[in-house]
Amino acid sequence: MTAELPTHLHYTVEHEWLDDGAPATVGITGIAADALGDIVYLELPAVGEEITAGAVVGEIESTKSVSELYSPVSGTVVEVNQAAVDDPSVVNSDPYGQGWLLKVEVTSTGPLLTSEEYTAQNAG
Amino acid sequence: MKDETVDVESPLHAEHVALGAALTSFAGWQMPLRYTSDIAEHTAVRTAAGLFDLSHMGEIGVTGPDAGRFLDYALVGNLSTLKLLGARYTMICAEDGGVVDDLIVYRDTEDTFLVVANASNHDTVLAAFAERTAGFDVTVEDLSPQTALIAVQGPRALEILRATEGLAEAGHDAETLKYYAAMPMTFQGEPVLVARTGYTGEDGFEFFLDAPLAPALWQAFLAAGEPSGLVPAGLSARDSLRLEAGMPLYGNELDRTTTPHDAGLGRVVKLDKVDADGNPLPFVGRAALEARGQSEPARVLVGLEGLGRRAARHGYPVKHSTAADAPTVGTVTSGAPSPTLGHPVAMAYVTPEVSAPGTELAVDVRGRFEPVRVVALPFYRRPR
């Protein structure tokens, strides 16, 4: 049931994805969403907040567990996905599409993986 | 924690793999965590039915002329009075009154009992039984390797049982089977022990049978149950269901430092059990539990209803209020967002002064104090 891993995105070891847009869109991977189970609550930073690559910027809670959201980039949050906050199940059903979490005006990026590297990390 | 590579596989392992289950390592077993969605599986059990593989549970046979007397000594309950084909929830305690495990005991015949232990405590219970058999004419046998346990739980469990091909009630009527009672049935001519027990807060049945027969019964249930909305359900749904039903989980609400009284289950301790001459029967933990039953509790197990959206989880501190300097008044033992109720629920040990229903407290959820309210357990009671 894991969605195909898009090859055009960048990934982090903490299971976030990032695109090349300006602003850049941030989400969590299908692997992360599947591992959490049904996501029931998202806590995301406020629009305008300055975030730092590698720092915790939110929480993703499922019936079974809770996981922290780490920012893959430093910059300013310019938009949060209110539809996903209202109905977090879209993060499970469409993690790379309607289940996106943040749009960020990026000043610098943290360590990123290619889709091949991310797949290799999760193979074992 | 045992290494995942040496986990025991359930007799139904191939079924779980074929169904695409996410497997998890649990108490040394590879078991299904979920098949599709935790919430969908949970909701199916509340509204229709769920099919569970519980083959990781430890089945222990206790046989012999002294079987009942032995269990009266080894456990806190009064098992020699258990009726034929009756079931009872009980506990095994240490000398200091701490809970070694919580158990369900079934009586098959006058001299034959089936003890079902938690997977995580199976070896511990076997060892404790071995230590406690001295002086009793009794044989303790680990039946777990050859035994499968399948549960059908939910309001439509009875109709599914009846529709299942090859499953015969052998002169008994499952409809009249009482809660916490068992009866023999057959599946494809082979014996199956069926009990009206469960861990979900719903009506339901549990089926003990020889492991090689389990895949055929599992498939027969899925086929028969499909029109009724039966879905396979994993350990994740099992945990959220038992939490809503206010049922304790060993390792969370119960452990070696907990007495049955602490968990609000002092009723399972039968201090009034006597021998044929009316003398009080000794049992392991008696002195400590007698004293505990007479003293004021230092902590009380309560239900907490979350007033916000963030759920309290196992181990989080309970605070007197949401004030930054509020003192700690307890610890959360289990917690999750309740799929049925739509808000977070938790069980927690708190000091008696703050244990009354309606008391407003807070839980330290990763550094932020979330408001909660003490409520009576269970959180969910099935409509009758």
Short mmCIF file of C-alpha atoms in Angstrom, two decimals:
data_model
loop_
_atom_site.label_atom_id
_atom_site.label_comp_id
_atom_site.label_asym_id
_atom_site.label_seq_id
_atom_site.Cartn_x
_atom_site.Cartn_y
_atom_site.Cartn_z
CA MET A 1 0.00 0.00 0.00
CA THR A 2 3.05 2.28 0.07
CA ALA A 3 2.79 4.84 -2.69
CA GLU A 4 5.54 4.83 -5.32
CA LEU A 5 8.47 6.99 -4.24
CA PRO A 6 8.65 10.03 -6.54
CA THR A 7 12.11 10.39 -8.06
CA HIS A 8 11.97 14.19 -8.48
CA LEU A 9 11.84 14.90 -4.75
CA HIS A 10 14.57 15.19 -2.11
CA TYR A 11 14.36 13.21 1.13
CA THR A 12 15.73 13.24 4.67
CA VAL A 13 16.77 10.41 6.96
CA GLU A 14 13.84 11.48 9.16
CA HIS A 15 11.38 10.66 6.33
CA GLU A 16 10.47 14.14 5.13
CA TRP A 17 10.34 15.09 1.46
CA LEU A 18 11.08 18.43 -0.18
CA ASP A 19 10.55 19.68 -3.73
CA ASP A 20 12.49 22.24 -5.77
CA GLY A 21 9.73 24.84 -5.78
CA ALA A 22 10.02 28.42 -4.63
CA PRO A 23 8.59 28.32 -2.07
CA ALA A 24 9.52 24.65 -1.48
CA THR A 25 6.86 22.18 -0.40
CA VAL A 26 7.56 19.83 2.52
CA GLY A 27 5.78 16.63 3.50
CA ILE A 28 6.40 13.22 4.97
CA THR A 29 7.01 10.10 2.93
CA GLY A 30 4.55 7.28 2.33
CA ILE A 31 6.91 4.99 4.23
CA ALA A 32 6.63 7.25 7.28
CA ALA A 33 2.86 7.60 6.96
CA ASP A 34 2.43 3.82 6.64
CA ALA A 35 4.64 3.21 9.66
CA LEU A 36 2.61 5.63 11.78
CA GLY A 37 -0.75 4.16 10.82
CA ASP A 38 -3.87 6.31 10.63
CA ILE A 39 -2.81 9.91 11.22
CA VAL A 40 -5.35 11.75 13.37
CA TYR A 41 -3.60 14.97 14.39
CA LEU A 42 -1.05 17.33 12.89
CA GLU A 43 0.67 20.13 14.66
CA LEU A 44 2.44 22.45 12.24
CA PRO A 45 4.35 25.71 12.67
CA ALA A 46 2.55 29.01 12.14
CA VAL A 47 2.81 30.96 8.90
CA GLY A 48 5.66 33.44 9.26
CA GLU A 49 7.62 31.26 11.65
CA GLU A 50 11.38 30.99 11.06
CA ILE A 51 12.39 27.32 11.02
CA THR A 52 15.80 25.67 11.11
CA ALA A 53 16.97 22.62 9.19
CA GLY A 54 17.11 19.57 11.42
CA ALA A 55 14.97 21.15 14.16
CA VAL A 56 11.60 19.82 15.31
CA VAL A 57 8.85 21.97 13.81
CA GLY A 58 5.75 19.88 14.40
CA GLU A 59 4.12 16.64 15.44
CA ILE A 60 2.33 13.90 13.57
CA GLU A 61 0.09 11.75 15.73
CA SER A 62 -1.58 8.47 14.83
CA THR A 63 -3.77 6.15 16.85
CA LYS A 64 -0.69 4.06 17.60
CA SER A 65 2.12 6.54 18.03
CA VAL A 66 3.42 10.04 17.66
CA SER A 67 6.30 11.27 15.55
CA GLU A 68 8.10 14.58 15.34
CA LEU A 69 8.34 16.56 12.13
CA TYR A 70 11.87 17.73 11.40
CA SER A 71 12.41 20.56 8.98
CA PRO A 72 14.60 19.59 6.02
CA VAL A 73 15.37 23.28 5.40
CA SER A 74 15.95 26.61 7.09
CA GLY A 75 13.70 29.48 6.11
CA THR A 76 10.30 31.05 6.63
CA VAL A 77 6.99 29.19 6.62
CA VAL A 78 4.76 30.88 4.06
CA GLU A 79 1.85 28.42 4.05
CA VAL A 80 0.58 25.41 6.00
CA ASN A 81 -1.82 22.83 4.59
CA GLN A 82 -4.97 23.66 6.55
CA ALA A 83 -6.92 20.97 4.70
CA ALA A 84 -4.49 18.35 6.04
CA VAL A 85 -4.73 19.82 9.56
CA ASP A 86 -8.52 19.53 9.34
CA ASP A 87 -8.42 16.01 7.88
CA PRO A 88 -4.99 14.43 8.49
CA SER A 89 -6.03 11.20 6.71
CA VAL A 90 -4.93 12.84 3.42
CA VAL A 91 -1.34 12.41 4.63
CA ASN A 92 -1.92 8.64 4.58
CA SER A 93 -3.86 8.57 1.34
CA ASP A 94 -1.79 11.05 -0.70
CA PRO A 95 1.49 11.82 1.10
CA TYR A 96 3.21 13.42 -1.92
CA GLY A 97 0.15 15.32 -3.15
CA GLN A 98 -2.78 16.60 -1.12
CA GLY A 99 -1.05 15.47 2.04
CA TRP A 100 1.74 18.07 1.80
CA LEU A 101 2.43 19.93 5.07
CA LEU A 102 4.37 23.19 4.62
CA LYS A 103 5.52 25.67 2.03
CA VAL A 104 8.81 27.30 2.98
CA GLU A 105 10.81 30.24 1.60
CA VAL A 106 14.16 28.47 1.80
CA THR A 107 17.38 30.18 2.89
CA SER A 108 19.44 26.98 3.23
CA THR A 109 18.91 23.23 3.18
CA GLY A 110 20.03 20.51 5.56
CA PRO A 111 21.45 17.14 4.46
CA LEU A 112 19.21 15.65 1.74
CA LEU A 113 18.98 12.25 0.09
CA THR A 114 18.05 11.32 -3.45
CA SER A 115 15.15 8.91 -3.92
CA GLU A 116 17.68 6.10 -4.56
CA GLU A 117 19.54 6.91 -1.34
CA TYR A 118 16.30 7.14 0.62
CA THR A 119 15.11 3.81 -0.78
CA ALA A 120 18.45 2.21 0.10
CA GLN A 121 18.22 3.58 3.65
CA ASN A 122 14.84 1.91 4.12
CA ALA A 123 15.66 -1.34 2.35
CA GLY A 124 17.24 -3.03 5.33
CA MET B 1 13.47 -7.67 23.32
CA LYS B 2 14.22 -10.65 21.18
CA ASP B 3 15.80 -10.10 17.81
CA GLU B 4 13.28 -9.84 15.00
CA THR B 5 15.12 -12.52 13.01
CA VAL B 6 14.41 -15.15 15.66
CA ASP B 7 10.76 -14.22 16.19
CA VAL B 8 8.34 -17.13 16.25
CA GLU B 9 5.86 -17.15 13.39
CA SER B 10 2.19 -17.73 14.07
CA PRO B 11 0.52 -20.79 12.47
CA LEU B 12 -1.36 -18.11 10.48
CA HIS B 13 1.77 -16.30 9.30
CA ALA B 14 1.19 -17.15 5.62
CA GLU B 15 -2.37 -15.81 5.88
CA HIS B 16 -1.11 -12.49 7.24
CA VAL B 17 1.50 -12.19 4.52
CA ALA B 18 -1.09 -13.02 1.84
CA LEU B 19 -3.38 -10.31 3.27
CA GLY B 20 -0.56 -7.77 3.08
CA ALA B 21 -0.38 -7.19 6.83
CA ALA B 22 2.20 -4.89 8.37
CA LEU B 23 3.96 -7.26 10.76
CA THR B 24 5.48 -6.27 14.06
CA SER B 25 7.72 -7.96 16.58
CA PHE B 26 5.67 -8.53 19.72
CA ALA B 27 6.89 -10.53 22.72
CA GLY B 28 9.11 -12.67 20.50
CA TRP B 29 6.46 -13.22 17.83
CA GLN B 30 5.93 -11.82 14.35
CA MET B 31 2.32 -10.70 14.50
CA PRO B 32 0.08 -8.49 12.35
CA LEU B 33 0.06 -4.88 13.53
CA ARG B 34 -2.56 -3.88 10.97
CA TYR B 35 -3.85 -5.11 7.62
CA THR B 36 -5.11 -1.85 6.14
CA SER B 37 -6.06 0.89 8.58
CA ASP B 38 -6.04 0.84 12.40
CA ILE B 39 -9.17 2.96 12.56
CA ALA B 40 -11.07 0.95 9.95
CA GLU B 41 -10.25 -2.29 11.78
CA HIS B 42 -11.21 -0.77 15.13
CA THR B 43 -14.50 0.54 13.74
CA ALA B 44 -15.31 -2.79 12.09
CA VAL B 45 -15.10 -4.49 15.49
CA ARG B 46 -17.42 -1.88 17.03
CA THR B 47 -19.98 -2.00 14.21
CA ALA B 48 -19.64 -5.45 12.57
CA ALA B 49 -16.81 -7.83 13.46
CA GLY B 50 -13.05 -8.29 13.41
CA LEU B 51 -10.96 -11.44 13.03
CA PHE B 52 -7.88 -11.65 15.24
CA ASP B 53 -4.93 -14.02 15.36
CA LEU B 54 -4.02 -14.42 19.04
CA SER B 55 -1.78 -17.44 18.60
CA HIS B 56 1.01 -15.61 20.43
CA MET B 57 -0.90 -16.01 23.70
CA GLY B 58 0.51 -18.70 25.99
CA GLU B 59 -1.68 -21.76 26.54
CA ILE B 60 -0.73 -23.89 29.55
CA GLY B 61 -2.44 -27.17 30.41
CA VAL B 62 -2.87 -28.04 34.10
CA THR B 63 -3.98 -31.63 34.62
CA GLY B 64 -4.32 -34.06 37.50
CA PRO B 65 -6.36 -34.92 40.60
CA ASP B 66 -4.97 -31.81 42.37
CA ALA B 67 -5.31 -29.42 39.41
CA GLY B 68 -7.97 -27.26 41.08
CA ARG B 69 -6.19 -27.22 44.44
CA PHE B 70 -2.89 -26.37 42.75
CA LEU B 71 -4.43 -23.39 40.95
CA ASP B 72 -6.02 -22.21 44.21
CA TYR B 73 -2.49 -22.14 45.68
CA ALA B 74 -0.64 -20.77 42.64
CA LEU B 75 -3.19 -18.06 41.69
CA VAL B 76 -5.13 -15.46 43.67
CA GLY B 77 -8.52 -16.77 42.51
CA ASN B 78 -10.72 -19.62 43.64
CA LEU B 79 -10.36 -21.90 40.63
CA SER B 80 -11.43 -25.19 42.23
CA THR B 81 -14.97 -23.77 42.34
CA LEU B 82 -14.96 -22.99 38.61
CA LYS B 83 -17.80 -24.79 36.84
CA LEU B 84 -17.10 -27.24 34.03
CA LEU B 85 -16.55 -25.21 30.82
CA GLY B 86 -16.50 -22.03 32.82
CA ALA B 87 -13.89 -19.30 32.34
CA ARG B 88 -12.48 -16.89 34.89
CA TYR B 89 -10.28 -13.81 34.79
CA THR B 90 -7.61 -14.13 37.48
CA MET B 91 -4.01 -13.28 38.30
CA ILE B 92 -0.81 -14.90 39.42
CA CYS B 93 1.05 -12.86 42.03
CA ALA B 94 4.44 -13.01 43.71
CA GLU B 95 4.85 -13.38 47.49
CA ASP B 96 4.96 -9.59 47.80
CA GLY B 97 1.57 -9.30 46.07
CA GLY B 98 2.98 -7.92 42.81
CA VAL B 99 1.22 -9.13 39.66
CA VAL B 100 3.24 -11.70 37.68
CA ASP B 101 0.55 -11.94 35.00
CA ASP B 102 -3.16 -11.65 34.44
CA LEU B 103 -4.74 -14.84 33.12
CA ILE B 104 -7.91 -16.44 31.88
CA VAL B 105 -8.48 -19.95 33.21
CA TYR B 106 -10.89 -22.38 31.52
CA ARG B 107 -12.02 -25.65 33.06
CA ASP B 108 -12.22 -28.43 30.45
CA THR B 109 -12.96 -31.32 32.82
CA GLU B 110 -12.94 -31.88 36.56
CA ASP B 111 -9.16 -32.42 36.44
CA THR B 112 -8.18 -30.41 33.35
CA PHE B 113 -7.69 -26.65 33.17
CA LEU B 114 -6.44 -24.43 30.38
CA VAL B 115 -4.54 -21.34 31.54
CA VAL B 116 -4.05 -18.53 29.02
CA ALA B 117 -1.13 -16.21 29.76
CA ASN B 118 0.15 -13.11 28.01
CA ALA B 119 2.79 -13.87 25.38
CA SER B 120 5.29 -11.65 27.18
CA ASN B 121 4.83 -13.57 30.44
CA HIS B 122 4.39 -17.09 29.11
CA ASP B 123 7.83 -18.34 30.20
CA THR B 124 7.58 -16.54 33.55
CA VAL B 125 4.21 -18.15 34.31
CA LEU B 126 5.52 -21.59 33.34
CA ALA B 127 8.51 -21.11 35.65
CA ALA B 128 6.31 -19.89 38.51
CA PHE B 129 3.99 -22.88 38.05
CA ALA B 130 6.99 -25.25 38.15
CA GLU B 131 8.08 -23.68 41.45
CA ARG B 132 4.59 -23.96 42.94
CA THR B 133 3.69 -27.58 42.07
CA ALA B 134 5.55 -29.18 45.01
CA GLY B 135 3.16 -31.35 47.00
CA PHE B 136 0.43 -31.37 44.34
CA ASP B 137 -0.46 -34.30 42.08
CA VAL B 138 -0.54 -32.20 38.94
CA THR B 139 1.08 -31.97 35.52
CA VAL B 140 1.83 -28.61 33.93
CA GLU B 141 2.27 -28.72 30.17
CA ASP B 142 3.08 -25.96 27.70
CA LEU B 143 0.46 -26.37 24.98
CA SER B 144 1.33 -23.15 23.19
CA PRO B 145 3.50 -24.55 20.37
CA GLN B 146 0.71 -26.76 19.03
CA THR B 147 -2.20 -24.41 19.82
CA ALA B 148 -3.66 -21.63 17.69
CA LEU B 149 -6.05 -19.01 19.03
CA ILE B 150 -8.40 -17.11 16.74
CA ALA B 151 -10.96 -14.53 17.91
CA VAL B 152 -14.07 -13.21 16.18
CA GLN B 153 -15.16 -10.06 17.99
CA GLY B 154 -18.00 -7.67 17.33
CA PRO B 155 -21.79 -7.38 17.34
CA ARG B 156 -22.07 -9.72 14.35
CA ALA B 157 -19.77 -12.43 15.77
CA LEU B 158 -22.57 -14.91 16.45
CA GLU B 159 -24.03 -14.79 12.94
CA ILE B 160 -20.53 -15.27 11.51
CA LEU B 161 -19.88 -18.26 13.76
CA ARG B 162 -23.13 -19.80 12.54
CA ALA B 163 -22.39 -19.14 8.87
CA THR B 164 -18.91 -20.65 9.00
CA GLU B 165 -18.62 -23.74 6.86
CA GLY B 166 -17.26 -26.81 8.64
CA LEU B 167 -17.78 -25.36 12.12
CA ALA B 168 -20.34 -27.43 14.02
CA GLU B 169 -21.84 -26.68 17.38
CA ALA B 170 -21.86 -30.41 18.29
CA GLY B 171 -25.15 -30.38 20.14
CA HIS B 172 -24.48 -27.05 21.83
CA ASP B 173 -25.99 -23.71 20.99
CA ALA B 174 -23.53 -20.85 20.69
CA GLU B 175 -26.34 -18.33 21.16
CA THR B 176 -27.01 -19.53 24.71
CA LEU B 177 -23.31 -19.64 25.58
CA LYS B 178 -22.80 -17.18 28.43
CA TYR B 179 -20.11 -14.52 28.64
CA TYR B 180 -17.04 -16.13 30.24
CA ALA B 181 -18.12 -19.68 29.42
CA ALA B 182 -16.81 -22.20 26.90
CA MET B 183 -18.13 -25.14 24.91
CA PRO B 184 -16.68 -27.80 22.64
CA MET B 185 -17.27 -27.45 18.91
CA THR B 186 -15.75 -29.16 15.91
CA PHE B 187 -14.20 -27.78 12.75
CA GLN B 188 -13.83 -30.24 9.88
CA GLY B 189 -14.47 -32.92 12.48
CA GLU B 190 -11.60 -31.83 14.72
CA PRO B 191 -12.16 -30.46 18.23
CA VAL B 192 -12.24 -26.71 18.82
CA LEU B 193 -12.75 -25.13 22.23
CA VAL B 194 -14.94 -22.05 21.84
CA ALA B 195 -15.20 -19.41 24.58
CA ARG B 196 -17.35 -16.32 24.78
CA THR B 197 -14.48 -14.14 25.90
CA GLY B 198 -12.54 -11.28 24.42
CA TYR B 199 -10.51 -8.15 24.88
CA THR B 200 -12.43 -5.61 22.85
CA GLY B 201 -15.51 -4.66 24.87
CA GLU B 202 -17.76 -6.34 22.28
CA ASP B 203 -19.56 -9.64 22.15
CA GLY B 204 -17.34 -12.27 20.61
CA PHE B 205 -15.82 -15.70 20.61
CA GLU B 206 -12.33 -17.14 20.95
CA PHE B 207 -11.39 -20.42 19.29
CA PHE B 208 -8.61 -22.70 20.55
CA LEU B 209 -7.56 -25.40 18.12
CA ASP B 210 -4.63 -27.42 16.84
CA ALA B 211 -2.22 -25.18 14.96
CA PRO B 212 -2.28 -27.10 11.63
CA LEU B 213 -6.06 -26.59 11.39
CA ALA B 214 -5.87 -22.84 11.99
CA PRO B 215 -5.37 -21.58 8.41
CA ALA B 216 -8.49 -23.43 7.20
CA LEU B 217 -10.61 -22.00 10.03
CA TRP B 218 -9.20 -18.51 9.44
CA GLN B 219 -10.13 -18.72 5.75
CA ALA B 220 -13.56 -20.14 6.57
CA PHE B 221 -14.24 -17.20 8.90
CA LEU B 222 -13.16 -14.65 6.30
CA ALA B 223 -15.38 -16.27 3.68
CA ALA B 224 -18.39 -16.62 5.98
CA GLY B 225 -17.94 -13.18 7.54
CA GLU B 226 -17.54 -11.10 4.42
CA PRO B 227 -21.27 -10.38 3.98
CA SER B 228 -21.39 -9.35 7.64
CA GLY B 229 -18.51 -6.90 7.32
CA LEU B 230 -15.88 -9.04 9.04
CA VAL B 231 -12.32 -7.79 8.48
CA PRO B 232 -9.01 -9.10 9.78
CA ALA B 233 -7.80 -6.84 12.61
CA GLY B 234 -4.29 -6.39 13.97
CA LEU B 235 -2.67 -5.74 17.32
CA SER B 236 -3.00 -1.99 16.88
CA ALA B 237 -6.81 -2.19 16.77
CA ARG B 238 -6.73 -4.72 19.61
CA ASP B 239 -4.90 -2.20 21.80
CA SER B 240 -7.20 0.74 21.05
CA LEU B 241 -10.29 -1.47 21.53
CA ARG B 242 -9.17 -2.76 24.93
CA LEU B 243 -8.21 0.76 26.02
CA GLU B 244 -11.69 2.11 25.18
CA ALA B 245 -13.14 -0.87 27.10
CA GLY B 246 -10.98 0.05 30.12
CA MET B 247 -9.26 -3.33 30.16
CA PRO B 248 -5.76 -3.52 31.68
CA LEU B 249 -2.73 -4.54 29.64
CA TYR B 250 0.18 -6.24 31.37
CA GLY B 251 3.24 -4.01 31.08
CA ASN B 252 1.03 -0.90 31.14
CA GLU B 253 -1.60 -1.02 33.91
CA LEU B 254 -0.18 -4.17 35.52
CA ASP B 255 3.35 -5.18 36.37
CA ARG B 256 5.45 -6.70 39.15
CA THR B 257 5.25 -3.47 41.18
CA THR B 258 1.44 -3.36 40.94
CA THR B 259 -1.02 -5.27 43.12
CA PRO B 260 -4.44 -6.30 41.79
CA HIS B 261 -5.94 -3.71 44.18
CA ASP B 262 -3.88 -0.89 42.64
CA ALA B 263 -5.50 -1.64 39.29
CA GLY B 264 -8.97 -1.61 40.84
CA LEU B 265 -9.11 -5.40 40.47
CA GLY B 266 -8.92 -6.39 44.15
CA ARG B 267 -12.06 -8.45 43.54
CA VAL B 268 -9.98 -11.16 41.80
CA VAL B 269 -8.15 -11.79 45.11
CA LYS B 270 -10.17 -14.45 46.92
CA LEU B 271 -9.13 -14.23 50.57
CA ASP B 272 -12.22 -16.28 51.49
CA LYS B 273 -11.12 -19.45 49.71
CA VAL B 274 -11.16 -22.39 52.12
CA ASP B 275 -10.33 -26.10 52.11
CA ALA B 276 -12.85 -28.93 52.64
CA ASP B 277 -12.69 -28.35 56.40
CA GLY B 278 -13.36 -24.65 56.14
CA ASN B 279 -9.82 -23.54 56.91
CA PRO B 280 -8.39 -20.58 54.95
CA LEU B 281 -6.37 -21.81 51.97
CA PRO B 282 -2.81 -20.61 51.68
CA PHE B 283 -1.85 -19.10 48.32
CA VAL B 284 1.20 -17.31 47.02
CA GLY B 285 0.95 -13.63 47.93
CA ARG B 286 -1.82 -14.09 50.49
CA ALA B 287 -0.20 -12.23 53.42
CA ALA B 288 0.84 -9.24 51.34
CA LEU B 289 -2.52 -9.01 49.56
CA GLU B 290 -4.46 -9.32 52.83
CA ALA B 291 -2.53 -6.32 54.18
CA ARG B 292 -2.93 -4.43 50.91
CA GLY B 293 -6.69 -5.00 50.89
CA GLN B 294 -7.00 -3.35 54.30
CA SER B 295 -4.76 -0.33 53.70
CA GLU B 296 -5.54 2.94 51.99
CA PRO B 297 -4.33 2.89 48.39
CA ALA B 298 -1.35 5.06 47.54
CA ARG B 299 -2.54 5.37 43.94
CA VAL B 300 -5.70 4.70 41.99
CA LEU B 301 -6.17 3.68 38.37
CA VAL B 302 -8.43 6.20 36.65
CA GLY B 303 -9.68 7.08 33.21
CA LEU B 304 -8.65 10.42 31.70
CA GLU B 305 -10.56 12.10 28.92
CA GLY B 306 -8.45 14.49 26.88
CA LEU B 307 -9.95 17.95 26.44
CA GLY B 308 -7.48 18.87 23.69
CA ARG B 309 -6.40 16.93 20.61
CA ARG B 310 -2.96 15.68 21.66
CA ALA B 311 -3.08 12.24 23.26
CA ALA B 312 -1.38 11.28 26.50
CA ARG B 313 0.83 8.21 26.06
CA HIS B 314 2.34 5.51 28.26
CA GLY B 315 4.75 6.99 30.80
CA TYR B 316 3.73 10.65 30.54
CA PRO B 317 3.45 12.51 33.89
CA VAL B 318 0.00 13.54 35.14
CA LYS B 319 0.01 17.10 36.54
CA HIS B 320 -2.31 18.71 39.08
CA SER B 321 -3.26 21.44 36.61
CA THR B 322 -2.07 23.12 33.43
CA ALA B 323 -0.07 25.63 35.50
CA ALA B 324 3.64 25.55 34.69
CA ASP B 325 4.58 24.80 38.31
CA ALA B 326 1.85 22.17 38.89
CA PRO B 327 3.07 19.16 40.86
CA THR B 328 3.07 15.66 39.40
CA VAL B 329 0.13 13.61 40.71
CA GLY B 330 0.48 10.43 38.65
CA THR B 331 1.62 8.63 35.53
CA VAL B 332 -0.17 7.63 32.34
CA THR B 333 -0.21 3.87 31.73
CA SER B 334 -1.94 3.77 28.32
CA GLY B 335 -3.27 6.46 26.02
CA ALA B 336 -4.42 7.04 22.46
CA PRO B 337 -6.86 9.03 20.39
CA SER B 338 -10.12 7.06 20.76
CA PRO B 339 -11.47 6.16 17.32
CA THR B 340 -14.97 5.58 18.72
CA LEU B 341 -15.22 8.69 20.91
CA GLY B 342 -13.23 11.07 18.74
CA HIS B 343 -11.09 12.49 21.54
CA PRO B 344 -7.98 11.27 23.38
CA VAL B 345 -8.41 8.81 26.25
CA ALA B 346 -5.90 7.46 28.74
CA MET B 347 -5.60 5.35 31.83
CA ALA B 348 -3.32 6.59 34.60
CA TYR B 349 -2.30 5.93 38.17
CA VAL B 350 -2.96 9.05 40.25
CA THR B 351 -2.96 9.90 43.94
CA PRO B 352 -6.35 9.21 45.59
CA GLU B 353 -7.04 12.93 46.28
CA VAL B 354 -7.36 13.67 42.56
CA SER B 355 -9.07 10.43 41.50
CA ALA B 356 -12.74 11.47 41.69
CA PRO B 357 -14.58 11.61 38.34
CA GLY B 358 -14.89 15.19 37.16
CA THR B 359 -11.51 16.27 38.57
CA GLU B 360 -9.65 18.41 36.05
CA LEU B 361 -5.96 17.61 35.70
CA ALA B 362 -3.31 17.90 32.99
CA VAL B 363 -0.86 15.59 31.27
CA ASP B 364 2.65 16.62 30.31
CA VAL B 365 2.55 15.76 26.61
CA ARG B 366 6.14 16.23 25.49
CA GLY B 367 6.63 19.44 27.46
CA ARG B 368 3.20 21.01 27.05
CA PHE B 369 0.48 20.47 29.64
CA GLU B 370 -2.72 19.27 28.00
CA PRO B 371 -5.98 19.51 30.00
CA VAL B 372 -7.71 16.22 30.91
CA ARG B 373 -10.67 15.24 33.07
CA VAL B 374 -10.99 12.17 35.30
CA VAL B 375 -13.83 9.94 34.10
CA ALA B 376 -15.20 6.59 35.19
CA LEU B 377 -13.93 3.50 33.36
CA PRO B 378 -14.70 2.08 30.87
CA PHE B 379 -14.68 4.85 28.28
CA TYR B 380 -16.87 2.74 26.02
CA ARG B 381 -19.64 0.32 26.90
CA ARG B 382 -21.32 -1.62 24.13
CA PRO B 383 -25.04 -1.04 23.59
CA ARG B 384 -27.11 -4.06 24.66
#
